[in-house]
mmCIF file of C-alpha atoms in Angstrom:
data_model
loop_
_atom_site.group_PDB
_atom_site.id
_atom_site.type_symbol
_atom_site.label_atom_id
_atom_site.label_comp_id
_atom_site.label_asym_id
_atom_site.label_seq_id
_atom_site.Cartn_x
_atom_site.Cartn_y
_atom_site.Cartn_z
ATOM 1 C CA MET A 1 0.000 0.000 0.000
ATOM 2 C CA LEU A 2 1.152 3.515 -0.798
ATOM 3 C CA LEU A 3 0.196 6.697 1.001
ATOM 4 C CA LEU A 4 -0.372 9.826 -1.098
ATOM 5 C CA VAL A 5 -0.628 12.976 0.988
ATOM 6 C CA GLY A 6 -1.945 16.308 -0.267
ATOM 7 C CA LEU A 7 -0.934 19.247 1.902
ATOM 8 C CA GLY A 8 -3.207 22.187 2.643
ATOM 9 C CA ASN A 9 -5.268 23.881 5.307
ATOM 10 C CA PRO A 10 -8.779 22.733 6.265
ATOM 11 C CA GLY A 11 -11.825 24.949 5.924
ATOM 12 C CA ALA A 12 -13.747 26.668 3.144
ATOM 13 C CA GLU A 13 -11.848 29.933 3.626
ATOM 14 C CA TYR A 14 -8.610 28.202 2.553
ATOM 15 C CA ALA A 15 -9.996 25.942 -0.193
ATOM 16 C CA GLY A 16 -8.811 28.066 -3.140
ATOM 17 C CA ASN A 17 -5.492 29.173 -1.595
ATOM 18 C CA ARG A 18 -2.189 28.545 -3.362
ATOM 19 C CA HIS A 19 -1.072 26.689 -0.215
ATOM 20 C CA ASN A 20 -3.878 24.160 -0.852
ATOM 21 C CA ILE A 21 -2.743 22.919 -4.269
ATOM 22 C CA GLY A 22 -1.860 19.580 -2.634
ATOM 23 C CA PHE A 23 -5.454 19.161 -1.438
ATOM 24 C CA MET A 24 -6.675 20.130 -4.925
ATOM 25 C CA ALA A 25 -4.492 17.486 -6.574
ATOM 26 C CA VAL A 26 -5.684 14.754 -4.189
ATOM 27 C CA ASP A 27 -9.318 15.769 -4.749
ATOM 28 C CA GLU A 28 -8.809 15.457 -8.514
ATOM 29 C CA ILE A 29 -7.234 11.998 -8.098
ATOM 30 C CA VAL A 30 -10.290 10.897 -6.065
ATOM 31 C CA ARG A 31 -12.628 12.192 -8.812
ATOM 32 C CA ARG A 32 -10.708 10.726 -11.747
ATOM 33 C CA HIS A 33 -10.110 7.298 -10.241
ATOM 34 C CA SER A 34 -13.423 6.720 -8.412
ATOM 35 C CA PHE A 35 -11.835 6.393 -4.974
ATOM 36 C CA ALA A 36 -14.071 5.848 -1.957
ATOM 37 C CA PRO A 37 -15.601 8.951 -0.342
ATOM 38 C CA PHE A 38 -13.385 10.679 2.212
ATOM 39 C CA LYS A 39 -13.720 9.599 5.846
ATOM 40 C CA SER A 40 -12.345 11.261 8.962
ATOM 41 C CA LYS A 41 -9.406 9.345 10.423
ATOM 42 C CA PHE A 42 -5.841 10.049 11.598
ATOM 43 C CA SER A 43 -6.656 13.751 12.159
ATOM 44 C CA GLY A 44 -7.342 13.951 8.444
ATOM 45 C CA GLN A 45 -9.592 12.966 5.592
ATOM 46 C CA ILE A 46 -8.753 9.623 3.951
ATOM 47 C CA SER A 47 -9.904 7.844 0.838
ATOM 48 C CA GLU A 48 -8.906 4.399 -0.405
ATOM 49 C CA GLY A 49 -8.704 3.067 -3.927
ATOM 50 C CA ARG A 50 -6.442 1.596 -6.561
ATOM 51 C CA LEU A 51 -4.060 3.081 -9.057
ATOM 52 C CA GLY A 52 -3.205 0.319 -11.473
ATOM 53 C CA LEU A 53 -2.558 -2.751 -9.357
ATOM 54 C CA GLU A 54 -1.458 -0.735 -6.333
ATOM 55 C CA LYS A 55 -3.734 -0.145 -3.334
ATOM 56 C CA VAL A 56 -3.444 3.536 -2.398
ATOM 57 C CA LEU A 57 -4.527 5.568 0.609
ATOM 58 C CA LEU A 58 -5.066 9.279 -0.051
ATOM 59 C CA LEU A 59 -4.752 11.621 2.921
ATOM 60 C CA LYS A 60 -5.552 15.278 3.464
ATOM 61 C CA PRO A 61 -4.317 16.232 6.966
ATOM 62 C CA MET A 62 -6.880 18.389 8.774
ATOM 63 C CA THR A 63 -4.321 19.575 11.332
ATOM 64 C CA PHE A 64 -3.410 22.764 9.435
ATOM 65 C CA MET A 65 -0.218 22.894 7.432
ATOM 66 C CA ASN A 66 2.190 23.405 10.332
ATOM 67 C CA ASP A 67 1.148 20.139 12.026
ATOM 68 C CA SER A 68 0.698 17.918 8.944
ATOM 69 C CA GLY A 69 3.314 15.429 10.130
ATOM 70 C CA ARG A 70 1.154 14.253 13.021
ATOM 71 C CA SER A 71 -1.604 13.103 10.662
ATOM 72 C CA VAL A 72 0.822 11.567 8.144
ATOM 73 C CA ALA A 73 2.724 9.700 10.875
ATOM 74 C CA ALA A 74 -0.509 8.332 12.375
ATOM 75 C CA ALA A 75 -1.688 6.927 9.020
ATOM 76 C CA ALA A 76 1.765 5.569 8.132
ATOM 77 C CA SER A 77 2.099 3.897 11.532
ATOM 78 C CA PHE A 78 -1.358 2.317 11.448
ATOM 79 C CA TYR A 79 -0.867 0.849 7.963
ATOM 80 C CA LYS A 80 2.858 0.155 8.497
ATOM 81 C CA ILE A 81 3.784 2.218 5.443
ATOM 82 C CA PRO A 82 7.512 3.021 5.250
ATOM 83 C CA ALA A 83 8.645 6.534 4.331
ATOM 84 C CA HIS A 84 9.748 5.491 0.822
ATOM 85 C CA ASP A 85 6.117 4.481 0.101
ATOM 86 C CA ILE A 86 4.782 7.937 0.975
ATOM 87 C CA ILE A 87 4.340 10.610 -1.712
ATOM 88 C CA VAL A 88 3.607 14.161 -0.544
ATOM 89 C CA LEU A 89 2.018 16.638 -2.975
ATOM 90 C CA HIS A 90 2.685 20.224 -1.948
ATOM 91 C CA ASP A 91 3.000 23.827 -3.079
ATOM 92 C CA GLU A 92 6.473 25.002 -4.088
ATOM 93 C CA LEU A 93 7.435 28.678 -4.124
ATOM 94 C CA ASP A 94 10.770 28.008 -5.803
ATOM 95 C CA LEU A 95 9.169 26.662 -8.977
ATOM 96 C CA GLU A 96 7.471 28.779 -11.606
ATOM 97 C CA ALA A 97 3.678 28.544 -11.462
ATOM 98 C CA GLY A 98 2.469 25.465 -13.310
ATOM 99 C CA ARG A 99 5.788 23.593 -13.175
ATOM 100 C CA LEU A 100 6.426 20.520 -11.090
ATOM 101 C CA ARG A 101 9.302 18.344 -9.936
ATOM 102 C CA CYS A 102 9.628 14.948 -8.321
ATOM 103 C CA LYS A 103 12.066 14.561 -5.442
ATOM 104 C CA THR A 104 13.032 12.030 -2.805
ATOM 105 C CA GLY A 105 14.646 13.094 0.453
ATOM 106 C CA GLY A 106 16.422 16.361 1.106
ATOM 107 C CA GLY A 107 15.549 19.402 3.145
ATOM 108 C CA HIS A 108 12.204 21.075 3.691
ATOM 109 C CA ALA A 109 13.313 24.498 2.316
ATOM 110 C CA GLY A 110 11.331 26.306 5.020
ATOM 111 C CA HIS A 111 7.998 24.703 4.041
ATOM 112 C CA ASN A 112 6.201 24.255 7.353
ATOM 113 C CA GLY A 113 4.166 21.241 6.242
ATOM 114 C CA LEU A 114 7.322 19.432 5.116
ATOM 115 C CA ARG A 115 9.131 20.520 8.273
ATOM 116 C CA SER A 116 6.408 18.847 10.338
ATOM 117 C CA ILE A 117 6.610 15.647 8.280
ATOM 118 C CA HIS A 118 10.412 15.672 8.668
ATOM 119 C CA ASP A 119 9.976 15.974 12.436
ATOM 120 C CA HIS A 120 7.699 12.912 12.524
ATOM 121 C CA LEU A 121 9.100 10.674 9.762
ATOM 122 C CA GLY A 122 12.484 11.973 8.636
ATOM 123 C CA ASP A 123 13.177 12.945 5.034
ATOM 124 C CA GLY A 124 12.987 9.597 3.196
ATOM 125 C CA TYR A 125 9.561 10.166 1.611
ATOM 126 C CA ARG A 126 8.899 11.117 -2.006
ATOM 127 C CA ARG A 127 7.532 14.486 -3.070
ATOM 128 C CA LEU A 128 5.669 16.033 -5.923
ATOM 129 C CA ARG A 129 6.565 19.713 -5.772
ATOM 130 C CA LEU A 130 3.829 21.811 -7.437
ATOM 131 C CA GLY A 131 5.066 25.233 -8.530
ATOM 132 C CA ILE A 132 3.021 28.235 -7.490
ATOM 133 C CA GLY A 133 5.685 30.884 -8.196
ATOM 134 C CA HIS A 134 7.171 33.368 -5.756
ATOM 135 C CA PRO A 135 5.795 36.828 -4.936
ATOM 136 C CA GLY A 136 9.295 38.299 -5.348
ATOM 137 C CA ASP A 137 9.679 39.464 -1.757
ATOM 138 C CA ARG A 138 10.096 37.017 1.122
ATOM 139 C CA ASN A 139 8.094 39.365 3.388
ATOM 140 C CA ARG A 140 5.048 38.746 1.166
ATOM 141 C CA VAL A 141 5.274 34.938 1.143
ATOM 142 C CA THR A 142 2.689 34.249 3.875
ATOM 143 C CA SER A 143 0.033 36.508 2.372
ATOM 144 C CA TYR A 144 0.822 35.125 -1.114
ATOM 145 C CA VAL A 145 0.393 31.433 -0.244
ATOM 146 C CA LEU A 146 -2.775 32.178 1.767
ATOM 147 C CA LYS A 147 -4.437 33.963 -1.165
ATOM 148 C CA ASP A 148 -6.632 32.204 -3.672
ATOM 149 C CA PHE A 149 -5.330 31.428 -7.124
ATOM 150 C CA ALA A 150 -6.255 34.229 -9.516
ATOM 151 C CA ARG A 151 -8.837 33.616 -12.218
ATOM 152 C CA ALA A 152 -6.042 33.778 -14.817
ATOM 153 C CA ASP A 153 -4.224 30.946 -13.008
ATOM 154 C CA GLN A 154 -7.045 28.547 -13.879
ATOM 155 C CA ALA A 155 -5.656 28.335 -17.434
ATOM 156 C CA TRP A 156 -2.631 26.382 -16.150
ATOM 157 C CA LEU A 157 -3.961 25.062 -12.821
ATOM 158 C CA VAL A 158 -6.911 23.028 -14.105
ATOM 159 C CA PRO A 159 -4.929 21.224 -16.873
ATOM 160 C CA LEU A 160 -2.074 20.565 -14.437
ATOM 161 C CA LEU A 161 -4.354 19.008 -11.806
ATOM 162 C CA GLN A 162 -6.087 16.918 -14.476
ATOM 163 C CA ALA A 163 -2.749 15.724 -15.881
ATOM 164 C CA ILE A 164 -1.474 14.785 -12.420
ATOM 165 C CA ALA A 165 -4.629 12.769 -11.750
ATOM 166 C CA ASP A 166 -4.524 11.117 -15.182
ATOM 167 C CA HIS A 167 -0.900 9.999 -14.854
ATOM 168 C CA ILE A 168 -0.281 9.634 -11.095
ATOM 169 C CA ASP A 169 -0.230 5.843 -11.516
ATOM 170 C CA LEU A 170 3.166 6.238 -13.237
ATOM 171 C CA MET A 171 4.596 8.029 -10.205
ATOM 172 C CA VAL A 172 3.063 5.449 -7.885
ATOM 173 C CA ASP A 173 4.805 2.732 -9.939
ATOM 174 C CA GLY A 174 8.128 4.575 -9.572
ATOM 175 C CA ASN A 175 8.265 5.712 -13.205
ATOM 176 C CA GLU A 176 8.809 9.392 -12.424
ATOM 177 C CA ALA A 177 10.508 10.200 -15.756
ATOM 178 C CA GLU A 178 7.531 9.000 -17.789
ATOM 179 C CA PHE A 179 5.151 10.707 -15.336
ATOM 180 C CA MET A 180 6.938 14.019 -15.944
ATOM 181 C CA ASN A 181 6.949 13.490 -19.733
ATOM 182 C CA ARG A 182 3.215 12.832 -19.786
ATOM 183 C CA ILE A 183 2.500 15.899 -17.640
ATOM 184 C CA ILE A 184 4.560 18.098 -19.954
ATOM 185 C CA ARG A 185 2.840 16.709 -23.067
ATOM 186 C CA HIS A 186 -0.614 17.052 -21.508
ATOM 187 C CA THR A 187 -0.155 20.614 -20.296
ATOM 188 C CA ARG A 188 1.509 21.768 -23.546
ATOM 189 C CA SER A 189 -1.368 20.387 -25.599
ATOM 190 C CA GLN A 190 -3.756 22.410 -23.411
ATOM 191 C CA GLU A 191 -1.793 25.601 -24.129
ATOM 192 C CA GLU A 192 -2.052 25.174 -27.919
#
C-alpha cells in the first residue's frame, strides 16, 4: 500500500489558496479514479482506492499545514507504510507557477508542512513539488500562499491538476521520468 498525501489547510476559507494545491491534486485523483468517499481518520480525511494494481490511501491532513506530520505519521504507523512508500504533494514557491518536480529526500526548504513531516518521519519520503511561483519578496510569502489562485491561473492550474490525476499511476509505480513526460505533453497540448 502507498500513502499519497496532499498538503493544505482545512476549511472553506482556505480551499482556493495557493497553499492548498496539494489538497486540490488529491481531490482530482479521487474524482478521476473513483476512490471511496473521504472519511475522517488520523486527524485527516482519507480515501482508499487503486491506481493500477497498487492499493493507495489518499490523505488530506486536517491539522493545518504546520502540524501535517502528526496526521501523516498516524496513518503511516497504522498501515505500516515506510517513508519510501509515501508521496507528498505540496506547493512550491521556488518553482514557476504550473511547473512541477519529483524529489526524494532532502531538506524542507522552510515549508512548514514538510518541516512537520520531517519531524515525525524523517526525510525519506517522495515528493511532488507543485510550482506556485514566488511573490518576489520574502516578506510577502505568507500573504501570497494564503491567497486564492487568480482567475487567470485557472488556465494552467486546471490542466495541471487533471494531468497529475490522469498519470499519477506512473509516479506510484516509480516511473517518475515517464510521469513528468506525460504531464509536460498534456499541459503543452492544453496551451495550444
